[in-house]
PDB file of C-alpha atoms in Angstrom:
ATOM      1  CA  UNK A   1      -6.602  14.902  -6.298  1.00  0.00           C
ATOM      2  CA  UNK A   2      -4.854  13.155  -9.776  1.00  0.00           C
ATOM      3  CA  UNK A   3      -7.716  14.348 -11.569  1.00  0.00           C
ATOM      4  CA  UNK A   4      -8.243  17.879 -10.463  1.00  0.00           C
ATOM      5  CA  UNK A   5     -10.118  17.204  -7.536  1.00  0.00           C
ATOM      6  CA  UNK A   6      -9.166  19.321  -4.475  1.00  0.00           C
ATOM      7  CA  UNK A   7      -8.440  17.606  -0.774  1.00  0.00           C
ATOM      8  CA  UNK A   8      -9.236  19.768   2.196  1.00  0.00           C
ATOM      9  CA  UNK A   9      -6.124  21.627   3.252  1.00  0.00           C
ATOM     10  CA  UNK A  10      -3.276  19.416   5.634  1.00  0.00           C
ATOM     11  CA  UNK A  11      -4.930  16.488   4.545  1.00  0.00           C
ATOM     12  CA  UNK A  12      -2.945  13.298   5.347  1.00  0.00           C
ATOM     13  CA  UNK A  13      -3.518   9.806   3.795  1.00  0.00           C
ATOM     14  CA  UNK A  14      -2.341   7.216   6.455  1.00  0.00           C
ATOM     15  CA  UNK A  15      -1.395   3.713   4.732  1.00  0.00           C
ATOM     16  CA  UNK A  16       0.725   1.320   6.212  1.00  0.00           C
ATOM     17  CA  UNK A  17       3.226  -1.759   4.108  1.00  0.00           C
ATOM     18  CA  UNK A  18       2.648  -5.610   4.633  1.00  0.00           C
ATOM     19  CA  UNK A  19      -0.368  -6.786   6.428  1.00  0.00           C
ATOM     20  CA  UNK A  20       1.674  -8.009   8.990  1.00  0.00           C
ATOM     21  CA  UNK A  21      -0.179  -9.183  12.756  1.00  0.00           C
ATOM     22  CA  UNK A  22       1.858  -6.077  14.370  1.00  0.00           C
ATOM     23  CA  UNK A  23      -0.645  -3.956  12.603  1.00  0.00           C
ATOM     24  CA  UNK A  24      -3.637  -4.672  14.500  1.00  0.00           C
ATOM     25  CA  UNK A  25      -1.585  -5.266  17.989  1.00  0.00           C
ATOM     26  CA  UNK A  26      -0.210  -1.707  17.486  1.00  0.00           C
ATOM     27  CA  UNK A  27      -1.836   0.314  14.944  1.00  0.00           C
ATOM     28  CA  UNK A  28      -5.600  -0.684  14.935  1.00  0.00           C
ATOM     29  CA  UNK A  29      -6.107   0.117  18.737  1.00  0.00           C
ATOM     30  CA  UNK A  30      -5.020   4.197  17.505  1.00  0.00           C
ATOM     31  CA  UNK A  31      -7.311   3.838  14.459  1.00  0.00           C
ATOM     32  CA  UNK A  32      -9.663   2.608  16.358  1.00  0.00           C
ATOM     33  CA  UNK A  33      -9.510   5.281  19.473  1.00  0.00           C
ATOM     34  CA  UNK A  34      -8.834   8.355  16.914  1.00  0.00           C
ATOM     35  CA  UNK A  35     -11.947   6.923  14.409  1.00  0.00           C
ATOM     36  CA  UNK A  36      -9.676   8.054  11.559  1.00  0.00           C
ATOM     37  CA  UNK A  37      -9.505   6.288   8.711  1.00  0.00           C
ATOM     38  CA  UNK A  38      -6.517   3.990   7.316  1.00  0.00           C
ATOM     39  CA  UNK A  39      -5.012   1.718   4.270  1.00  0.00           C
ATOM     40  CA  UNK A  40      -3.471  -1.358   5.037  1.00  0.00           C
ATOM     41  CA  UNK A  41      -1.444  -2.263   1.663  1.00  0.00           C
ATOM     42  CA  UNK A  42      -0.939  -6.119   2.509  1.00  0.00           C
ATOM     43  CA  UNK A  43       1.221  -9.556   0.994  1.00  0.00           C
ATOM     44  CA  UNK A  44      -1.796 -11.728   0.585  1.00  0.00           C
ATOM     45  CA  UNK A  45       0.297 -14.731   0.280  1.00  0.00           C
ATOM     46  CA  UNK A  46       1.463 -13.922   3.897  1.00  0.00           C
ATOM     47  CA  UNK A  47      -1.999 -13.554   5.237  1.00  0.00           C
ATOM     48  CA  UNK A  48      -3.727 -16.816   7.297  1.00  0.00           C
ATOM     49  CA  UNK A  49      -7.467 -18.009   6.655  1.00  0.00           C
ATOM     50  CA  UNK A  50      -8.007 -16.360  10.468  1.00  0.00           C
ATOM     51  CA  UNK A  51      -6.019 -13.321   9.964  1.00  0.00           C
ATOM     52  CA  UNK A  52      -8.258 -12.053   6.606  1.00  0.00           C
ATOM     53  CA  UNK A  53     -11.122 -13.029   8.496  1.00  0.00           C
ATOM     54  CA  UNK A  54      -9.718 -10.450  11.221  1.00  0.00           C
ATOM     55  CA  UNK A  55      -8.895  -8.235   8.703  1.00  0.00           C
ATOM     56  CA  UNK A  56     -12.282  -8.124   7.571  1.00  0.00           C
ATOM     57  CA  UNK A  57     -13.758  -7.427  10.753  1.00  0.00           C
ATOM     58  CA  UNK A  58     -12.757  -4.048  10.526  1.00  0.00           C
ATOM     59  CA  UNK A  59     -15.345  -1.500   9.210  1.00  0.00           C
ATOM     60  CA  UNK A  60     -12.929   1.138   9.424  1.00  0.00           C
ATOM     61  CA  UNK A  61      -9.892   0.054   7.848  1.00  0.00           C
ATOM     62  CA  UNK A  62      -9.324  -0.215   3.717  1.00  0.00           C
ATOM     63  CA  UNK A  63      -7.709  -3.117   2.254  1.00  0.00           C
ATOM     64  CA  UNK A  64      -5.589  -3.251  -0.623  1.00  0.00           C
ATOM     65  CA  UNK A  65      -3.016  -4.608  -2.478  1.00  0.00           C
ATOM     66  CA  UNK A  66       1.095  -4.808  -1.660  1.00  0.00           C
ATOM     67  CA  UNK A  67       0.940  -8.052  -4.127  1.00  0.00           C
ATOM     68  CA  UNK A  68       0.187 -11.635  -3.636  1.00  0.00           C
ATOM     69  CA  UNK A  69       4.009 -12.965  -3.743  1.00  0.00           C
ATOM     70  CA  UNK A  70       5.860 -10.729  -5.162  1.00  0.00           C
ATOM     71  CA  UNK A  71       7.076  -9.459  -1.631  1.00  0.00           C
ATOM     72  CA  UNK A  72      10.856 -11.117  -2.659  1.00  0.00           C
ATOM     73  CA  UNK A  73      13.727 -10.537  -4.357  1.00  0.00           C
ATOM     74  CA  UNK A  74      14.016 -11.096  -8.360  1.00  0.00           C
ATOM     75  CA  UNK A  75      16.919 -12.392 -10.202  1.00  0.00           C
ATOM     76  CA  UNK A  76      18.359  -8.935 -10.273  1.00  0.00           C
ATOM     77  CA  UNK A  77      18.268  -8.509  -6.536  1.00  0.00           C
ATOM     78  CA  UNK A  78      15.314  -5.856  -6.955  1.00  0.00           C
ATOM     79  CA  UNK A  79      11.422  -6.788  -5.998  1.00  0.00           C
ATOM     80  CA  UNK A  80      10.254  -9.626  -8.648  1.00  0.00           C
ATOM     81  CA  UNK A  81       7.817  -7.097 -10.209  1.00  0.00           C
ATOM     82  CA  UNK A  82      11.087  -5.620 -11.795  1.00  0.00           C
ATOM     83  CA  UNK A  83      11.891  -8.922 -13.362  1.00  0.00           C
ATOM     84  CA  UNK A  84       8.403 -10.978 -14.055  1.00  0.00           C
ATOM     85  CA  UNK A  85       6.434 -10.646 -17.336  1.00  0.00           C
ATOM     86  CA  UNK A  86       3.526  -8.709 -17.761  1.00  0.00           C
ATOM     87  CA  UNK A  87       1.334 -11.636 -17.312  1.00  0.00           C
ATOM     88  CA  UNK A  88       2.805 -12.867 -14.004  1.00  0.00           C
ATOM     89  CA  UNK A  89       1.960  -9.329 -12.418  1.00  0.00           C
ATOM     90  CA  UNK A  90      -1.317  -9.145 -13.787  1.00  0.00           C
ATOM     91  CA  UNK A  91      -1.888 -12.884 -12.304  1.00  0.00           C
ATOM     92  CA  UNK A  92       0.124 -12.034  -9.141  1.00  0.00           C
ATOM     93  CA  UNK A  93      -2.289  -8.584  -8.433  1.00  0.00           C
ATOM     94  CA  UNK A  94      -5.244 -10.427  -9.693  1.00  0.00           C
ATOM     95  CA  UNK A  95      -5.141 -12.940  -7.193  1.00  0.00           C
ATOM     96  CA  UNK A  96      -4.267 -10.788  -4.427  1.00  0.00           C
ATOM     97  CA  UNK A  97      -7.511  -8.439  -5.091  1.00  0.00           C
ATOM     98  CA  UNK A  98      -9.854 -11.632  -5.220  1.00  0.00           C
ATOM     99  CA  UNK A  99      -8.280 -12.585  -2.012  1.00  0.00           C
ATOM    100  CA  UNK A 100      -8.962  -8.959  -0.354  1.00  0.00           C
ATOM    101  CA  UNK A 101     -11.887  -8.306  -2.352  1.00  0.00           C
ATOM    102  CA  UNK A 102     -12.024  -5.672  -5.391  1.00  0.00           C
ATOM    103  CA  UNK A 103      -8.462  -4.076  -5.400  1.00  0.00           C
ATOM    104  CA  UNK A 104      -7.863  -0.892  -7.205  1.00  0.00           C
ATOM    105  CA  UNK A 105      -5.049   0.767  -5.312  1.00  0.00           C
ATOM    106  CA  UNK A 106      -1.473  -1.150  -5.122  1.00  0.00           C
ATOM    107  CA  UNK A 107       1.516  -0.365  -2.717  1.00  0.00           C
ATOM    108  CA  UNK A 108       4.810  -1.772  -5.286  1.00  0.00           C
ATOM    109  CA  UNK A 109       6.887  -3.969  -2.908  1.00  0.00           C
ATOM    110  CA  UNK A 110      10.126  -2.640  -1.676  1.00  0.00           C
ATOM    111  CA  UNK A 111       8.541   0.379  -3.795  1.00  0.00           C
ATOM    112  CA  UNK A 112       9.938  -1.041  -7.207  1.00  0.00           C
ATOM    113  CA  UNK A 113       8.721   0.358 -10.556  1.00  0.00           C
ATOM    114  CA  UNK A 114       9.078   0.050 -13.924  1.00  0.00           C
ATOM    115  CA  UNK A 115       7.430   0.356 -17.200  1.00  0.00           C
ATOM    116  CA  UNK A 116       6.246  -2.683 -17.454  1.00  0.00           C
ATOM    117  CA  UNK A 117       4.501  -2.910 -14.021  1.00  0.00           C
ATOM    118  CA  UNK A 118       3.075   0.061 -14.427  1.00  0.00           C
ATOM    119  CA  UNK A 119       1.593  -1.545 -17.618  1.00  0.00           C
ATOM    120  CA  UNK A 120       0.786  -4.722 -16.158  1.00  0.00           C
ATOM    121  CA  UNK A 121      -1.226  -2.785 -12.834  1.00  0.00           C
ATOM    122  CA  UNK A 122      -3.221  -0.215 -15.966  1.00  0.00           C
ATOM    123  CA  UNK A 123      -4.208  -3.425 -17.325  1.00  0.00           C
ATOM    124  CA  UNK A 124      -5.257  -5.188 -14.306  1.00  0.00           C
ATOM    125  CA  UNK A 125      -7.526  -2.272 -13.805  1.00  0.00           C
ATOM    126  CA  UNK A 126      -5.856  -0.406 -10.664  1.00  0.00           C
ATOM    127  CA  UNK A 127      -5.805   2.862 -10.754  1.00  0.00           C
ATOM    128  CA  UNK A 128      -3.402   4.323  -8.035  1.00  0.00           C
ATOM    129  CA  UNK A 129      -0.202   3.580  -6.887  1.00  0.00           C
ATOM    130  CA  UNK A 130       2.469   3.986  -4.006  1.00  0.00           C
ATOM    131  CA  UNK A 131       6.057   3.938  -4.318  1.00  0.00           C
ATOM    132  CA  UNK A 132       8.212   4.637  -1.612  1.00  0.00           C
ATOM    133  CA  UNK A 133       9.813   7.554  -3.196  1.00  0.00           C
ATOM    134  CA  UNK A 134       9.854  10.335  -0.799  1.00  0.00           C
ATOM    135  CA  UNK A 135       7.473  13.387  -1.423  1.00  0.00           C
ATOM    136  CA  UNK A 136       4.005  14.590  -1.655  1.00  0.00           C
ATOM    137  CA  UNK A 137       1.192  13.613  -4.396  1.00  0.00           C
ATOM    138  CA  UNK A 138       0.492  16.287  -6.279  1.00  0.00           C
ATOM    139  CA  UNK A 139      -2.401  17.413  -9.181  1.00  0.00           C
ATOM    140  CA  UNK A 140      -0.970  15.829 -12.469  1.00  0.00           C
ATOM    141  CA  UNK A 141       1.677  13.600 -11.165  1.00  0.00           C
ATOM    142  CA  UNK A 142       1.432   9.736 -12.438  1.00  0.00           C
ATOM    143  CA  UNK A 143      -1.126   8.377 -10.413  1.00  0.00           C
ATOM    144  CA  UNK A 144       0.803   4.764 -10.997  1.00  0.00           C
ATOM    145  CA  UNK A 145       3.702   5.782  -9.802  1.00  0.00           C
ATOM    146  CA  UNK A 146       2.425   8.339  -6.044  1.00  0.00           C
ATOM    147  CA  UNK A 147       5.952   9.322  -3.660  1.00  0.00           C
ATOM    148  CA  UNK A 148       4.837   9.007   0.500  1.00  0.00           C
ATOM    149  CA  UNK A 149       6.760  10.710   2.908  1.00  0.00           C
ATOM    150  CA  UNK A 150       7.938   7.668   5.225  1.00  0.00           C
ATOM    151  CA  UNK A 151       7.415   7.131   8.745  1.00  0.00           C
ATOM    152  CA  UNK A 152       9.042   4.327  11.084  1.00  0.00           C
ATOM    153  CA  UNK A 153       8.923   3.278  14.391  1.00  0.00           C
ATOM    154  CA  UNK A 154      11.997   5.313  15.033  1.00  0.00           C
ATOM    155  CA  UNK A 155      10.501   8.684  14.339  1.00  0.00           C
ATOM    156  CA  UNK A 156       9.673  11.007  17.151  1.00  0.00           C
ATOM    157  CA  UNK A 157       6.679  13.075  17.110  1.00  0.00           C
ATOM    158  CA  UNK A 158       8.788  15.843  16.397  1.00  0.00           C
ATOM    159  CA  UNK A 159      10.376  14.092  13.543  1.00  0.00           C
ATOM    160  CA  UNK A 160       6.948  13.184  12.706  1.00  0.00           C
ATOM    161  CA  UNK A 161       5.360  16.819  12.568  1.00  0.00           C
ATOM    162  CA  UNK A 162       8.467  18.207  10.276  1.00  0.00           C
ATOM    163  CA  UNK A 163       7.901  15.523   8.022  1.00  0.00           C
ATOM    164  CA  UNK A 164       4.687  16.465   7.598  1.00  0.00           C
ATOM    165  CA  UNK A 165       4.680  20.358   7.930  1.00  0.00           C
TER     166      UNK A 165
END
């Protein structure tokens, strides 16, 4: 999409943040039932060895980085990625990628992003990164600052349809 490729009309990319156990309890059975692909952005420091093994059992699921240990507040109250050094960010996202397997797509913790974070991701060889800014991805957008349409457990089917229509 970013480099001029065209997705089929009405395409949707399913992403789920954090990688907590409820993902397997609620989302995975639906993903399996309807045989759809979904990306889970995981905070790798939150995973136990058993959870990591569980993750790797599901071939229809894609796992990407939501950081290793940056999903916490930094000194300014925003995500740590906003106040960490370039080298610290590169180290963190490289650890995350090593744990889940080569990751090239990132989801910013809390959706927080700045130029330092984007440069660190690029230097760590990430090619796409998502924020929590509301919107659809369109050709020509910055691939390291992509918007999403957020859904939550309180959304009804009607609100889901309205958001994606």
